[in-house]
Each structure stands twice: as C-alpha cells, then as structure tokens.
Short mmCIF file of C-alpha atoms in Angstrom, two decimals:
data_model
loop_
_atom_site.label_atom_id
_atom_site.label_comp_id
_atom_site.label_asym_id
_atom_site.label_seq_id
_atom_site.Cartn_x
_atom_site.Cartn_y
_atom_site.Cartn_z
CA MET A 24 98.63 -27.43 38.43
CA LYS A 25 101.08 -29.04 40.79
CA ASP A 26 103.44 -25.97 41.17
CA SER A 27 101.20 -23.28 40.26
CA LYS A 28 102.55 -19.73 41.24
CA LEU A 29 98.64 -18.96 41.48
CA SER A 30 96.87 -20.33 44.14
CA GLY A 31 93.99 -22.42 43.06
CA ASP A 32 94.94 -22.31 39.66
CA LYS A 33 93.06 -25.29 37.93
CA GLY A 34 92.94 -26.99 34.64
CA LEU A 35 92.48 -30.15 32.45
CA VAL A 36 96.00 -32.59 33.15
CA LEU A 37 96.80 -35.55 31.30
CA LYS A 38 97.63 -37.45 34.11
CA SER A 39 99.10 -40.90 32.98
CA GLN A 40 102.12 -41.90 30.80
CA ALA A 41 102.28 -44.53 28.01
CA LYS A 42 98.42 -44.37 27.53
CA HIS A 43 96.05 -43.31 25.09
CA HIS A 44 93.79 -40.30 26.09
CA ALA A 45 90.81 -38.56 24.34
CA ILE A 46 88.25 -35.57 25.60
CA SER A 47 86.01 -33.58 23.63
CA SER A 48 83.34 -30.85 23.89
CA LYS A 49 80.95 -29.71 21.67
CA LEU A 50 80.58 -26.21 20.46
CA LYS A 51 77.51 -24.05 21.43
CA LYS A 52 77.26 -23.43 17.60
CA PRO A 53 79.45 -24.91 14.76
CA PHE A 54 82.26 -22.67 13.26
CA VAL A 55 81.49 -22.02 9.53
CA PHE A 56 84.35 -20.76 7.50
CA GLU A 57 82.94 -17.68 5.50
CA THR A 58 84.57 -14.22 5.62
CA ARG A 59 85.65 -14.11 9.44
CA PRO A 60 89.05 -15.21 10.41
CA LEU A 61 89.26 -18.38 12.96
CA ILE A 62 91.60 -17.71 16.25
CA VAL A 63 92.22 -20.92 18.23
CA GLN A 64 94.13 -20.36 21.57
CA TYR A 65 94.95 -22.13 24.66
CA GLU A 66 97.71 -22.89 27.47
CA VAL A 67 99.97 -25.97 27.84
CA ASN A 68 102.48 -26.45 30.77
CA PHE A 69 104.50 -29.68 30.31
CA GLN A 70 105.07 -29.85 34.18
CA ASN A 71 107.55 -32.68 34.11
CA GLY A 72 108.85 -31.86 30.77
CA ILE A 73 108.17 -33.93 27.56
CA ASP A 74 110.06 -36.98 26.22
CA CYS A 75 107.60 -38.00 23.61
CA GLY A 76 104.02 -36.98 23.03
CA GLY A 77 101.71 -34.60 21.92
CA ALA A 78 99.69 -31.66 23.38
CA TYR A 79 97.48 -30.65 20.30
CA VAL A 80 94.07 -29.93 19.86
CA LYS A 81 91.43 -31.11 17.13
CA LEU A 82 88.74 -29.36 15.83
CA LEU A 83 86.38 -31.89 14.88
CA SER A 84 84.32 -31.75 11.60
CA LYS A 85 80.61 -31.28 11.92
CA THR A 86 79.47 -34.83 10.35
CA SER A 87 76.40 -36.74 10.72
CA ASP A 88 77.97 -39.35 12.38
CA LEU A 89 80.01 -37.39 15.02
CA ILE A 90 79.44 -38.93 18.35
CA LEU A 91 81.80 -37.61 20.96
CA GLU A 92 81.83 -40.66 23.24
CA GLN A 93 83.29 -42.38 20.33
CA PHE A 94 85.95 -40.07 19.60
CA VAL A 95 89.35 -41.87 18.39
CA ASP A 96 92.52 -40.94 16.50
CA LYS A 97 90.20 -41.73 13.02
CA THR A 98 87.75 -39.14 14.07
CA PRO A 99 87.49 -36.54 11.01
CA TYR A 100 88.97 -33.24 12.21
CA THR A 101 89.31 -29.87 10.20
CA ILE A 102 92.39 -28.55 11.96
CA MET A 103 94.80 -30.09 14.31
CA PHE A 104 96.97 -27.53 16.03
CA GLY A 105 99.39 -27.48 18.87
CA PRO A 106 102.93 -28.82 20.25
CA ASP A 107 104.30 -32.25 19.68
CA LYS A 108 107.93 -34.00 20.49
CA CYS A 109 109.65 -37.10 20.47
CA GLY A 110 113.32 -37.53 20.79
CA GLU A 111 114.96 -34.35 19.52
CA ASP A 112 112.51 -33.31 17.00
CA TYR A 113 110.38 -30.44 18.33
CA LYS A 114 107.10 -29.83 16.18
CA LEU A 115 104.14 -27.47 16.55
CA HIS A 116 101.54 -28.81 13.96
CA PHE A 117 99.25 -26.60 12.02
CA ILE A 118 97.31 -29.23 9.98
CA PHE A 119 94.34 -28.94 7.98
CA ARG A 120 92.13 -31.36 6.05
CA HIS A 121 91.50 -30.04 2.67
CA LYS A 122 88.56 -31.55 0.51
CA ASN A 123 89.22 -31.99 -3.08
CA PRO A 124 86.57 -30.51 -4.91
CA LYS A 125 86.94 -33.15 -7.94
CA THR A 126 86.81 -36.30 -5.92
CA GLY A 127 85.42 -35.19 -2.55
CA GLU A 128 88.50 -36.74 -0.71
CA PHE A 129 90.06 -35.28 1.87
CA GLU A 130 93.94 -34.76 2.34
CA GLU A 131 96.17 -33.41 5.21
CA LYS A 132 98.00 -30.24 4.57
CA HIS A 133 100.85 -29.53 7.06
CA ALA A 134 102.49 -26.05 7.66
CA LYS A 135 106.23 -25.59 7.01
CA LYS A 136 108.46 -26.15 9.99
CA PRO A 137 109.01 -23.18 11.95
CA ASP A 138 112.27 -21.56 11.98
CA SER A 139 112.39 -20.67 15.47
CA ASP A 140 113.97 -22.88 18.28
CA LEU A 141 110.93 -24.49 20.03
CA ARG A 142 113.33 -26.51 22.69
CA THR A 143 112.80 -23.92 25.50
CA PHE A 144 109.03 -23.85 25.48
CA TYR A 145 108.94 -27.72 25.62
CA THR A 146 111.48 -28.01 28.58
CA ASP A 147 111.21 -24.82 30.86
CA LYS A 148 108.22 -26.34 32.75
CA LYS A 149 106.21 -22.90 32.47
CA THR A 150 102.75 -22.37 30.95
CA HIS A 151 102.84 -21.11 27.70
CA LEU A 152 100.17 -19.84 25.38
CA TYR A 153 99.69 -21.25 22.05
CA THR A 154 97.84 -19.05 19.27
CA LEU A 155 96.48 -20.03 15.52
CA ASP A 156 95.23 -17.62 13.14
CA ASN A 157 94.05 -19.96 10.38
CA SER A 158 95.07 -17.30 7.80
CA PHE A 159 98.38 -18.75 8.76
CA GLU A 160 99.93 -17.23 11.77
CA VAL A 161 101.12 -19.34 14.54
CA LEU A 162 102.29 -17.84 17.81
CA ILE A 163 103.90 -18.90 21.18
CA ASP A 164 103.25 -16.36 24.20
CA GLN A 165 101.93 -13.54 21.66
CA THR A 166 105.32 -13.72 19.59
CA ILE A 167 104.79 -15.02 16.09
CA VAL A 168 106.94 -18.12 15.45
CA ASN A 169 105.33 -19.29 11.95
CA SER A 170 103.50 -17.58 9.31
CA GLY A 171 102.96 -17.84 5.42
CA ASN A 172 100.15 -18.43 3.14
CA LEU A 173 97.71 -21.31 2.86
CA LEU A 174 98.18 -21.31 -0.91
CA ASN A 175 102.12 -21.43 -1.12
CA ASP A 176 103.27 -22.83 2.33
CA MET A 177 101.61 -26.00 2.75
CA SER A 178 102.60 -29.68 1.99
CA PRO A 179 101.66 -31.06 0.08
CA ALA A 180 100.46 -27.88 -1.95
CA VAL A 181 96.55 -27.23 -1.80
CA ASN A 182 96.35 -27.05 -5.52
CA PRO A 183 98.09 -29.87 -7.64
CA ALA A 184 100.38 -28.99 -10.61
CA ALA A 185 98.53 -27.93 -13.71
CA GLU A 186 100.90 -30.51 -15.74
CA ILE A 187 102.58 -33.65 -14.71
CA GLU A 188 105.23 -35.82 -15.92
CA ASP A 189 103.89 -38.26 -18.49
CA PRO A 190 103.90 -41.92 -17.08
CA ASP A 191 104.23 -43.64 -20.31
CA ASP A 192 106.77 -41.66 -21.75
CA LYS A 193 110.06 -43.81 -21.98
CA LYS A 194 113.84 -42.63 -22.53
CA PRO A 195 115.08 -43.48 -25.99
CA ASP A 196 117.81 -46.06 -25.95
CA ASP A 197 120.21 -43.68 -27.53
CA TRP A 198 119.84 -40.81 -25.60
CA ASP A 199 123.26 -39.53 -24.31
CA GLU A 200 123.08 -37.98 -20.81
CA ARG A 201 126.93 -37.74 -20.69
CA ALA A 202 128.17 -34.04 -20.45
CA LYS A 203 131.50 -35.12 -20.78
CA ILE A 204 133.61 -37.71 -22.32
CA GLN A 205 137.30 -38.94 -22.67
CA ASP A 206 139.01 -37.49 -25.68
CA PRO A 207 139.38 -40.34 -28.39
CA ASP A 208 142.11 -38.76 -29.95
CA ALA A 209 144.54 -38.59 -26.76
CA VAL A 210 147.48 -40.60 -26.79
CA LYS A 211 149.74 -41.16 -23.84
CA PRO A 212 152.84 -39.41 -23.93
CA ASP A 213 155.92 -41.65 -24.66
CA ASP A 214 157.82 -40.52 -21.52
CA TRP A 215 154.91 -41.23 -19.50
CA ASP A 216 156.21 -43.78 -16.89
CA GLU A 217 153.04 -45.55 -14.83
CA ASP A 218 155.05 -47.80 -12.97
CA ALA A 219 157.59 -44.91 -11.19
CA PRO A 220 156.62 -44.85 -7.40
CA ALA A 221 154.80 -42.24 -5.77
CA LYS A 222 157.59 -42.11 -2.97
CA ILE A 223 161.39 -42.30 -3.08
CA PRO A 224 164.21 -42.14 -0.53
CA ASP A 225 165.54 -38.78 0.17
CA GLU A 226 169.38 -39.02 -1.27
CA SER A 227 170.26 -35.86 0.37
CA ALA A 228 169.09 -37.11 3.88
CA VAL A 229 172.45 -37.88 6.14
CA LYS A 230 172.49 -40.23 9.19
CA PRO A 231 172.78 -38.07 12.09
CA GLU A 232 175.56 -37.90 14.09
CA GLY A 233 175.45 -40.36 17.27
CA TRP A 234 173.01 -42.86 15.98
CA LEU A 235 173.35 -46.30 17.52
CA ASP A 236 173.32 -48.79 14.97
CA ASP A 237 174.12 -51.51 16.82
CA GLU A 238 171.58 -50.89 19.82
CA PRO A 239 167.63 -52.23 19.27
CA GLU A 240 164.86 -49.88 19.91
CA TYR A 241 163.67 -52.25 22.28
CA VAL A 242 165.41 -54.56 25.03
CA SER A 243 164.09 -57.27 27.58
CA ASP A 244 162.89 -55.80 30.85
CA PRO A 245 166.13 -56.74 33.07
CA ASP A 246 163.60 -56.40 36.32
CA ALA A 247 161.18 -58.73 35.01
CA LEU A 248 160.69 -62.13 36.88
CA LYS A 249 159.18 -65.56 35.60
CA PRO A 250 155.83 -66.12 37.54
CA GLU A 251 156.07 -68.76 39.86
CA ASP A 252 153.21 -70.46 38.20
CA TRP A 253 154.89 -70.40 34.64
CA ASP A 254 154.38 -73.87 33.13
CA GLU A 255 156.97 -74.08 30.19
CA GLU A 256 155.11 -77.04 29.14
CA MET A 257 151.80 -75.47 28.95
CA ASP A 258 152.95 -71.86 28.57
CA GLY A 259 155.96 -72.24 26.36
CA GLU A 260 159.35 -70.46 26.92
CA TRP A 261 158.92 -67.71 29.20
CA GLU A 262 160.49 -64.28 27.93
CA ALA A 263 160.96 -60.89 29.79
CA PRO A 264 158.40 -58.23 28.26
CA GLN A 265 159.91 -55.79 26.02
CA ILE A 266 160.66 -52.08 26.95
CA ALA A 267 162.30 -49.00 25.29
CA ASN A 268 166.09 -49.13 25.28
CA PRO A 269 167.38 -46.68 27.94
CA LYS A 270 170.39 -46.17 25.68
CA CYS A 271 168.39 -44.68 22.89
CA GLU A 272 166.95 -41.95 25.41
CA THR A 273 169.81 -39.70 24.87
CA ALA A 274 170.61 -40.87 21.15
CA PRO A 275 169.06 -39.43 17.61
CA GLY A 276 168.03 -43.04 17.21
CA CYS A 277 168.94 -46.81 17.31
CA GLY A 278 169.11 -49.77 14.95
CA PHE A 279 169.46 -49.77 11.30
CA TRP A 280 168.89 -46.37 9.91
CA GLU A 281 166.86 -45.56 6.70
CA ARG A 282 166.76 -42.64 4.42
CA PRO A 283 163.33 -40.96 4.92
CA MET A 284 160.85 -40.95 1.93
CA ILE A 285 159.94 -38.10 -0.06
CA ASP A 286 157.29 -37.40 -2.88
CA ASN A 287 158.69 -38.62 -6.20
CA PRO A 288 158.90 -35.42 -8.57
CA ASN A 289 158.63 -37.82 -11.52
CA TYR A 290 155.58 -39.61 -10.29
CA LYS A 291 152.71 -39.30 -12.87
CA GLY A 292 150.47 -42.23 -12.05
CA LYS A 293 148.03 -44.10 -14.44
CA TRP A 294 147.48 -42.11 -17.42
CA LYS A 295 143.95 -41.21 -18.61
CA ALA A 296 142.77 -39.31 -21.35
CA PRO A 297 141.17 -35.84 -20.65
CA MET A 298 137.76 -35.11 -20.57
CA ILE A 299 136.27 -33.07 -23.42
CA ASP A 300 132.52 -31.77 -24.08
CA ASN A 301 130.53 -34.40 -25.37
CA PRO A 302 129.16 -33.44 -29.10
CA ASN A 303 126.33 -35.82 -28.60
CA TYR A 304 125.12 -34.64 -25.37
CA GLN A 305 121.56 -34.23 -25.36
CA GLY A 306 120.94 -33.05 -21.72
CA VAL A 307 119.35 -34.88 -18.68
CA TRP A 308 116.39 -36.78 -20.17
CA LYS A 309 112.76 -35.85 -18.68
CA PRO A 310 109.52 -37.51 -19.42
CA ARG A 311 107.23 -34.80 -21.43
CA LYS A 312 104.74 -32.83 -19.54
CA ILE A 313 100.93 -33.66 -20.09
CA PRO A 314 98.05 -31.75 -18.70
CA ASN A 315 97.08 -33.14 -14.88
CA PRO A 316 93.90 -35.12 -15.19
CA ASP A 317 93.31 -34.43 -11.49
CA TYR A 318 94.05 -30.89 -11.47
CA PHE A 319 91.93 -28.24 -10.00
CA GLU A 320 92.17 -24.59 -8.58
CA ASP A 321 91.11 -23.98 -4.92
CA LEU A 322 91.62 -20.08 -4.55
CA HIS A 323 89.93 -20.06 -1.13
CA PRO A 324 91.58 -23.12 1.08
CA PHE A 325 90.49 -20.93 4.02
CA ARG A 326 86.92 -21.91 3.63
CA MET A 327 87.74 -24.97 5.29
CA THR A 328 84.98 -27.77 6.56
CA THR A 329 82.59 -26.65 9.31
CA PHE A 330 83.82 -27.93 12.81
CA SER A 331 81.48 -28.50 15.83
CA ALA A 332 83.41 -29.80 18.57
CA LEU A 333 86.98 -29.40 20.27
CA GLY A 334 88.79 -32.67 21.30
CA LEU A 335 92.16 -33.59 22.65
CA GLU A 336 93.26 -37.28 21.45
CA LEU A 337 96.51 -37.72 22.74
CA TRP A 338 99.42 -40.51 23.51
CA SER A 339 102.42 -39.46 25.37
CA MET A 340 105.21 -41.02 27.27
CA SER A 341 104.89 -38.06 29.94
CA SER A 342 102.44 -37.54 32.83
CA ASP A 343 100.62 -34.17 34.14
CA ILE A 344 100.64 -32.25 30.98
CA PHE A 345 98.20 -29.40 32.17
CA PHE A 346 95.89 -27.62 29.69
CA ASP A 347 93.81 -24.55 30.48
CA ASN A 348 91.92 -21.44 29.09
CA PHE A 349 90.75 -22.64 25.61
CA ILE A 350 89.05 -20.47 23.27
CA ILE A 351 87.87 -20.16 19.69
CA CYS A 352 86.71 -16.80 18.27
CA SER A 353 87.02 -14.66 15.28
CA ASP A 354 88.31 -11.54 16.89
CA ARG A 355 92.18 -11.31 17.70
CA ALA A 356 91.67 -8.81 20.30
CA VAL A 357 89.38 -11.09 22.06
CA ALA A 358 91.60 -13.73 22.34
CA GLU A 359 94.28 -11.00 23.26
CA GLN A 360 92.02 -9.81 26.17
CA TRP A 361 91.45 -13.64 27.10
CA ALA A 362 94.84 -14.22 27.27
CA ASN A 363 95.75 -11.34 29.54
CA ASP A 364 92.95 -12.10 32.12
CA GLY A 365 94.28 -15.81 32.28
CA TRP A 366 97.64 -16.49 30.93
CA GLY A 367 99.07 -13.35 31.65
CA LEU A 368 98.57 -13.46 35.18
CA LYS A 369 100.32 -16.83 35.22
CA ARG A 370 103.18 -15.37 33.38
CA ALA A 371 103.45 -12.31 35.81
CA ALA A 372 103.54 -14.80 38.50
CA GLU A 373 105.95 -16.97 37.44
CA GLY A 374 108.18 -14.14 36.67
CA ALA A 375 107.83 -12.90 40.07
CA ALA A 376 108.84 -16.41 41.50
CA GLU A 377 111.98 -16.09 39.47
CA VAL A 378 113.02 -12.58 39.54
CA GLY A 379 115.16 -11.29 42.31
CA ALA A 380 114.21 -8.84 44.66
CA ASN A 381 116.80 -6.00 43.26
CA GLN A 382 115.50 -6.77 39.74
CA ALA A 383 112.07 -6.72 40.92
CA LEU A 384 112.58 -3.09 42.39
CA LYS A 385 113.57 -1.63 39.04
CA ASP A 386 110.71 -3.26 37.38
CA VAL A 387 108.18 -1.87 39.89
CA ASP A 388 107.92 1.74 38.45
CA SER A 389 107.66 0.59 34.71
CA LEU A 390 105.26 -2.19 35.22
CA ALA A 391 102.97 -0.27 37.77
CA TYR A 392 103.07 2.95 35.04
CA ASN A 393 102.07 0.79 32.11
CA SER A 394 99.33 -1.53 33.83
CA PHE A 395 98.26 0.70 36.67
CA ILE A 396 98.33 -2.03 39.08
CA PRO A 397 99.73 -1.32 42.80
CA LEU A 398 101.95 -4.19 43.36
CA THR A 399 102.09 -4.93 47.21
CA SER A 400 102.32 -3.46 50.69
CA GLY A 401 105.27 -0.79 50.42
CA SER A 402 105.43 -1.00 46.76
CA MET A 403 105.81 2.37 44.90
CA VAL A 404 103.37 3.40 41.77
CA SER A 405 105.27 6.44 40.14
CA ASN A 406 104.33 9.56 42.10
CA HIS A 407 102.08 7.41 44.36
CA ILE A 408 103.56 5.32 47.25
CA PHE A 409 101.54 2.64 48.95
CA TYR A 410 102.02 1.66 52.72
CA CYS A 411 100.06 -0.30 54.98
CA ARG A 412 100.13 0.90 58.68
CA GLY A 413 99.34 -1.28 61.71
CA ASP A 414 96.05 -0.36 62.34
CA GLY A 415 94.63 -1.84 59.35
CA ARG A 416 94.73 1.44 57.16
CA ILE A 417 96.06 1.85 53.65
CA CYS A 418 98.00 5.23 53.26
CA VAL A 419 98.64 6.86 49.94
CA TYR A 420 101.63 9.28 49.95
CA ARG A 421 101.87 11.71 47.12
CA ARG A 422 105.54 12.86 46.72
CA ARG A 423 105.75 16.78 45.97
CA ASN A 424 108.78 18.65 46.19
CA GLU A 425 110.44 15.80 48.36
CA ARG A 426 107.43 16.10 50.93
CA TYR A 427 104.86 13.74 51.65
CA ASN A 428 101.49 14.21 52.21
CA GLU A 429 99.24 11.61 53.71
CA ALA A 430 95.93 10.65 52.34
CA CYS A 431 94.53 7.81 53.94
CA THR A 432 91.74 5.69 53.16
CA LEU A 433 90.22 3.01 55.74
CA GLU A 434 91.00 -0.67 54.41
CA ARG A 435 91.44 -3.90 55.65
CA ASP A 436 95.05 -4.62 55.63
CA ARG A 437 95.46 -8.49 54.52
CA PHE A 438 99.31 -8.49 55.50
CA GLY A 439 98.53 -8.78 58.98
CA SER A 440 101.50 -8.11 61.57
CA ARG A 441 104.15 -7.73 58.92
CA ALA A 442 102.83 -4.30 58.31
CA ARG A 443 105.30 -1.73 59.27
CA ALA A 444 104.11 1.06 61.69
CA ILE A 445 106.39 3.57 60.70
CA PRO A 446 106.47 4.43 57.09
CA PRO A 447 109.85 4.88 55.42
CA ARG A 448 111.41 8.77 55.72
CA ASN A 449 112.78 8.85 52.21
CA VAL A 450 113.44 6.91 49.16
CA GLN A 451 116.43 5.24 50.13
CA GLU A 452 114.61 3.65 53.12
CA LEU A 453 111.53 2.80 50.76
CA ALA A 454 114.09 0.98 48.55
CA GLY A 455 115.54 -0.86 51.29
CA ALA A 456 112.03 -1.90 52.67
CA LEU A 457 110.85 -3.06 49.45
CA VAL A 458 113.81 -5.32 48.77
CA GLU A 459 113.26 -6.53 52.13
CA GLU A 460 109.39 -7.05 51.85
CA TRP A 461 109.51 -8.49 48.48
CA GLY A 462 111.56 -11.46 49.58
CA ASN A 463 108.78 -12.12 52.56
CA ILE A 464 106.04 -12.26 50.46
CA SER A 465 104.13 -15.76 50.36
CA GLN A 466 101.95 -17.00 47.56
CA ARG A 467 98.90 -16.99 49.51
CA GLU A 468 99.57 -13.18 49.95
CA LEU A 469 100.30 -12.54 46.34
CA THR A 470 96.97 -14.09 45.54
CA ASN A 471 95.13 -12.07 48.22
CA LEU A 472 97.01 -9.06 46.79
CA VAL A 473 95.63 -9.72 42.92
CA GLN A 474 92.23 -9.94 44.42
CA SER A 475 92.39 -6.73 46.14
CA ILE A 476 93.67 -4.98 43.38
CA ARG A 477 90.41 -3.21 42.72
CA ARG A 478 90.19 -1.89 46.42
CA ARG A 479 93.65 -0.28 45.99
CA CYS A 480 93.00 1.38 42.75
CA THR A 481 89.64 2.80 44.45
CA ALA A 482 92.15 4.06 47.35
CA VAL A 483 94.15 5.66 44.87
CA LEU A 484 91.37 7.75 43.18
CA GLN A 485 89.81 8.72 46.47
CA ALA A 486 93.24 10.10 47.81
CA ALA A 487 93.90 11.80 44.70
CA GLY A 488 90.34 13.30 44.37
CA GLY A 489 89.75 11.58 40.75
CA HIS A 490 91.71 9.63 38.09
CA THR A 491 95.60 10.29 38.07
CA ARG A 492 97.83 10.07 34.81
CA TYR A 493 98.92 6.82 35.95
#
C-alpha cells in the first residue's frame, strides 16, 4: 500500500487504469451449499479514489471446463460481490446465478439497492472491510448496510409468478375505459360570454401627480460622439445611443400614461360541459390470467451452484486499488476474528494517524481497558502506568492511594534516546507527557510497538503477580 499506516503492509494491487484485469485462485476444496452458511470477506482501499470501475470478487462455479488461466468475464460464477462505481452511481453488488430447475438455464438475481449512503466508503481512501453472508446480509466495516430474504428481495424474483397475462387475449373494441365523460345534457348558459377579455383597464386608477406626459423615457446621450471612422455610406446615419431620461428620475413617470390592467371579474373563458361519471365505465382492461407454463417453486435458493475458485475480473478507470485478507468460511465468528487480526489493526492505525493528541489521550484508558493493549511508552492503562527508563527497563507503576510503587522488569526499550529518565510525579505531568510523546511517535515506532505487545503484557503480569482485572 502506498500510504500504509502499518509498515510493510502488502496486498494485491490493480495497477493500471483503463484496462481489463483478471486473477484467480483455486480453493483447497470446493464449497458445497448444504446447511452451512457462506461468509465471504475481504478488504479494499481505493488509494486514488474511484472514478469508474469495480472492486468486486467472483466465486467461480465448479465446472468440468473451468480453466483459471482462461478466466474472463464470461466464465461462469456462482456469486459476485463487492463495490462498484461509475459517475455518481455507488453500487455494492450481491448477485447470484440461479439455476432454473425446469430448463437448467442460469439467471442472475440482483440484491436490492442498499438504503445506506455508500459515498464515503469509496472516496475517503481508507481500507474498508466488505462482508457477505449469503443468507442475505451485507456489511461494510462490520456494520450491516443491506439485508433481506433471498426469496423476496432479489430482482428478478427467484420464483416466477404462478400466473401470467394471456398474451393472446385482446381488448374488445367496445371496451370503455373512460371513468369520466362530459355531460351530454349540459347547455351553455345564455349569459356566458366567451369573448370577454381576461384583463381590463382599471377604471379607478388615477394618473400620478407630476407625471411628465411630454417627456420620453429615453433620450439620446448628449455626451456621445460619433466615431472618427464612422462611414455614413457604409454604416448609415449615425445616431447617439439612448440613455434613461434624467428628468424622469425625480418624477413618478414619463411618456403616455395608461391605466394599469386588472383581472376581469366577468371573464369566464371558453365554456366546457362539466364532467360526470361514465355510466358505461368498465375499468382499465387487463388481459386475463392463465397458468404460467414456466412456473416452478424453489424454496431453497441458498443451495446455489458449488464453486471451486475465487477470482477478480475487473475493468477500472482508476489505478492502485488495493485488495487484502480474503477469507471464505462458514462461521461468522471466524470471519470476525480474521477481520480483527488484519483490518482491525489497519483501522486502528488509520484512526491514530488522524485523531488529535488531546482526543487520543481521552481514548487511551477506555481503549486499553477493552482490549488490554498497552499503547506506548508513557501511556496509562487504567490503574497501571507504563514508562520507559533511560537504562532500557520498562517500569510499571501501580496507583494506590495516590502513591506509585515501582515494579520493574528488565526489557529492551525500543524508543531509544527519547525515553524519559525521570517519570512523571503526578497525573497532570503524565497527561502533559502523553500529549507531547504522542505527537512524536513515528510510523516505525508504532510498528515496533504492535510487535512488542506480548512483551509488555508479560511485564504487567509479572509486576502484578498474576492476571489483573484489566
């Protein structure tokens, strides 16, 4: 990864834009859909954002002629899952190919569109975790963004309708679909004037006092000069441009005064007969229903076609799409543990790179309490405080009645010359030291820290004389 927050983090990268790409791997054994659920999970990072292209996986169907070296877009698959985007259309595919039990033909079934706004996952350039449970749950970063039922929430539906419209049925010529008709008995009133105008002059209006009848609204600009290159034979007689009459600026108006127009109270417009209920209305015609000759009922769409390989077959206008940590299993707990061991570390590292030092200080205690991970030299883990001495020893202080008892264990300190020789004397000094040190930690030191967690946990156990409640 180009801008990895974890040193040495590697994965599969789609490097070129505006090209087709394909890669696949055979499973150790085919996945057979019986009673066990299917969990598919992997990570994607759009390192340069995504303009138009996909990052979805295909679970390739087990067939006698499957040759992975010839994997193309037409290669049969059982499930297609993952993000896809073009323009402002943000998609998260879950498609499975369903086998018609009557004809043996396959048809793609598409999951309904998620209600969630997916934009952030495609544009923030962070690593995101995509998970599919094919009983129909789709998750991003371990949060459900789409769910449903394979029988009811796929398009087209798994099972066709039991009845269909008769294609040979025709609407009778005398079928009346008009719900309303003009009243045939209605007569235009004698006083209805269709020629009356919609607007008439307001007879009550009075010309404002001071109106300048003899002054035009616009006059020739007295300061305008005829251009020297004006040729009256070619350009015609020159006229000065018009400007607003300055005499009209202080008057209510200039020129010929006309009464303003108002709505005509006697205007009725063109007469039309009123609408009444059609006594011959028969409703909207529909063809009669007949039994569907192609009808079948599959109540177990979960039992999909066995697949034996996983592949990426993609086209993208964006480069450097990063993939990592693919897993296919039948146990959600296994997938979650796999995620915590991989994506969880990336998320924590990305979060640490963004969070401010003050907020990091607030989060240290709760994070360490929940995960029992000492974060860094000089970080506080509930009632235990880790500090690195200049002589290369890690000291563990236990806070009891505002007094600190030193319990040291020999351990190689990996933070070199930056270790403090004098530990903080109180909580306030410790807080200040944490803020200072947090801002100075490099990516390399964070990596070393993660690798030293086991040693640091051992130091706590030895200092406390056994396991602690943290």
